[in-house]
Amino acid sequence: MHSVVEICLIILFLPLISSTALIFFNKRLPRGGDLLATACIGIPFCLAWYVFYRVIAVGHDPQFLITGAMQWFTIGPGNAGWGFHIDNLTAVMLVVVTTVSFCVHVYSIGYMRGEDYYGRYFSYLSLFSFSMLLLVLCDNLLLLYVSWELVGLSSYLLIGFFFRKHSAADACKKAFITTRVGDVGMFIGLLMIYRQTHTFNYIEVFRGVQEAVQSGAWSETTWTIAGILLFCGAIGKSAQFPLHVWLPDAMEGPTPVSALIHAATMVAAGVYLVGRLYPLFSPDALLFIAYTGLITAFFAATIAITQFDIKRVLAYSTISQLGYMMTALGVGGFAAGLCHLMTHAAFKSLLFLCSGSVIHAAHTQDMREMGSLHKKMPVTFWTMLIGAAAISGVPLFSGFYSKDAILASALGFGMEHPNHRIIFIGLLIGAGITGFYMFRLIFMTFFGAPADDHRYRHAHESPRIMTGPLVVLAILSAGAGWFALGEHGWFERLVVPYSVGTAGVAPAAVEADGHSAHNIAMILSIVMAGAGILISAVFYYWKTCSAERWAKALGPIYRLVYNKYYIDELYKKTAVGGTLIAMRILAVFDRVVIDGLVNFSAYFVRAWSYISGAFDLHVVDGAVNGLAWGTRLVGTISTLFQSGVVQNYIMKVVAIVAFILLFQNILTTFL
């Protein structure tokens, strides 16, 4: 398997080479370097599918694992290294990242042509691809954190690509700051784990944490806290409640960026994080993850019902689907959650690229200004219909299999823990809502009378460079789940969590599904998805019921959901407002206290310099001048006794001696 390692290194470093070349030389390269960037992700795309074939299709080994590392630096008693960790999950994620990235690169050639900083855009795409691939291939927590932050950086650059727009500049800052909040928690959890295990390596960390719990060095509470702190990073990156607010605003970036970052890869990084570090989460931490995902899935789905911006509908749909994945992982549906990550990558990137095709043709993102576009854009319509069917859970499409597996996991968990049946009920209702808002999007965009005749007349199908990736992703969206899950599916047999036992750390044994949850969940999910689609048709296709009339009838409830539960306003009043208040208080403190101390010290120094100057002038200089004056006086007096005649000097000496002798005799006589 040495060839697999070499291939994975090529997959990793080609996008980095492309990004470096384009950032410095894009203006000197033909077409801004777009073909170079596309080739440097196209080759990894082919190689990733080859690795997938070797590992999954040929190998059929749940225990497959290749690792390797070299020392980087020493931290206290432990070491940090550069290394790779290649297993079945790695093979799947390589395919997900490179496939979506390659399709987005090809699509961007047509969509972004003529934009300013065209070459820089492809450099950012390549940097993002490298960051995600490093995240997937690394073998330790420290390198995972480095790649995690690189993903955040490249996301910031891509969201704010149209930096001249204030909304885009604000959106990239909002995304960067919001995800940093979660990353702080993740970093603290990482440090807690290192302090206990003295290593960053995945396998060694899994073993060290389990030994700490079993020996009593770590309590269940400490284990849970460490797991929840690690999960904070996933809350930020995967837009889970309450750190979801950045994702809808991130739609200010170019539409291909929305497909790459916010549909398939970056937001899926949090799900991958939970799956990769699964043994580090205690049962209570997993329950916390499950309920966080449930809240996110339900409330984001309700918001999507009321939105009219086509990209914002898909953005809230992404948040909701990520909630499904997190819930699945929380209730023990490891394979279901990660399989939905894979299928979601296909159909959500397809939906975003289709929305870009619609925006490219209609020159608007407001679905109320569209209508009847299926006649003008048949390829976009049919591919987007496939994507909508997949995400809604329509049978025979990929999303049906993975979502059905998630619901089956939730139902099975509810059967074992009756107090938590609300998880299955919430996800089931969310499945119906998903069918409703997705086909609402289809009906408003492609059916009915044209809302704007001018836009309709000028609408046209996108060029083949844009529709080609749509067809590829539509094929994957239709068939990706057929062979992944089910009685003979490979995914749940080969992509399994690690378990820690007496023999060491290894992928867990696959257990047969012994309960009847699957059939019940499948029937109920089909019923709910069908009901959601039917109700959507009643409102937006047949228009038997008026959506506007129902919105008015619901009144405050509709306004609450339309305004996204006022979460942004709450943050503006609390986090942003509190920051502004703190900023003003600190400004006053700086002006009054800090500047006051500085000014007082300046006044004190000036006063001291005045006093010391006076002392120097009058005392020091006076003493020096007085000494000089005394010396001159002595010299003046001494000149009276100096004539320059030797005889006079002898006479003066004799006179002085005589005076002394006379004075001595007088003293002797009287004393």
PDB file of C-alpha atoms in Angstrom, residues 7 10-11 14-15 18 34-50 94-95 97-106 109 122 126 129 133:
ATOM      1  CA  ILE A   7      -0.777   9.059  -4.221  1.00  0.00           C
ATOM      2  CA  ILE A  10       0.318  14.012  -4.525  1.00  0.00           C
ATOM      3  CA  ILE A  11      -3.381  14.665  -3.862  1.00  0.00           C
ATOM      4  CA  LEU A  14      -0.817  19.667  -5.938  1.00  0.00           C
ATOM      5  CA  PRO A  15      -3.458  22.232  -4.839  1.00  0.00           C
ATOM      6  CA  SER A  18      -1.258  25.643  -7.660  1.00  0.00           C
ATOM      7  CA  ASP A  34      -7.602  28.944 -14.253  1.00  0.00           C
ATOM      8  CA  LEU A  35      -6.557  25.922 -16.308  1.00  0.00           C
ATOM      9  CA  LEU A  36      -3.546  25.306 -14.056  1.00  0.00           C
ATOM     10  CA  ALA A  37      -5.743  25.439 -10.938  1.00  0.00           C
ATOM     11  CA  THR A  38      -8.334  23.142 -12.517  1.00  0.00           C
ATOM     12  CA  ALA A  39      -5.665  20.653 -13.621  1.00  0.00           C
ATOM     13  CA  CYS A  40      -4.104  20.670 -10.133  1.00  0.00           C
ATOM     14  CA  ILE A  41      -7.434  19.635  -8.621  1.00  0.00           C
ATOM     15  CA  GLY A  42      -8.468  17.454 -11.573  1.00  0.00           C
ATOM     16  CA  ILE A  43      -5.469  15.160 -11.086  1.00  0.00           C
ATOM     17  CA  PRO A  44      -6.206  14.713  -7.337  1.00  0.00           C
ATOM     18  CA  PHE A  45      -9.843  14.105  -8.291  1.00  0.00           C
ATOM     19  CA  CYS A  46      -8.835  11.149 -10.477  1.00  0.00           C
ATOM     20  CA  LEU A  47      -6.309   9.894  -7.939  1.00  0.00           C
ATOM     21  CA  ALA A  48      -8.828  10.137  -5.084  1.00  0.00           C
ATOM     22  CA  TRP A  49     -11.266   7.941  -6.986  1.00  0.00           C
ATOM     23  CA  TYR A  50      -8.415   5.500  -7.616  1.00  0.00           C
ATOM     24  CA  LEU A  94     -10.896  12.447  -0.314  1.00  0.00           C
ATOM     25  CA  VAL A  95     -13.512  11.623  -2.933  1.00  0.00           C
ATOM     26  CA  VAL A  97     -13.539  17.000  -1.275  1.00  0.00           C
ATOM     27  CA  THR A  98     -11.847  16.502  -4.643  1.00  0.00           C
ATOM     28  CA  THR A  99     -15.070  15.764  -6.555  1.00  0.00           C
ATOM     29  CA  VAL A 100     -16.875  18.860  -5.321  1.00  0.00           C
ATOM     30  CA  SER A 101     -13.744  21.002  -5.661  1.00  0.00           C
ATOM     31  CA  PHE A 102     -13.129  19.853  -9.234  1.00  0.00           C
ATOM     32  CA  CYS A 103     -16.733  20.499 -10.269  1.00  0.00           C
ATOM     33  CA  VAL A 104     -16.614  23.953  -8.673  1.00  0.00           C
ATOM     34  CA  HIS A 105     -13.339  24.778 -10.443  1.00  0.00           C
ATOM     35  CA  VAL A 106     -14.791  23.815 -13.827  1.00  0.00           C
ATOM     36  CA  ILE A 109     -14.373  29.058 -15.364  1.00  0.00           C
ATOM     37  CA  PHE A 122      -8.563  30.395  -8.293  1.00  0.00           C
ATOM     38  CA  SER A 126      -6.741  25.906  -4.433  1.00  0.00           C
ATOM     39  CA  SER A 129      -8.798  22.558  -1.302  1.00  0.00           C
ATOM     40  CA  LEU A 133      -7.271  17.747   2.189  1.00  0.00           C
TER      41      LEU A 133
END
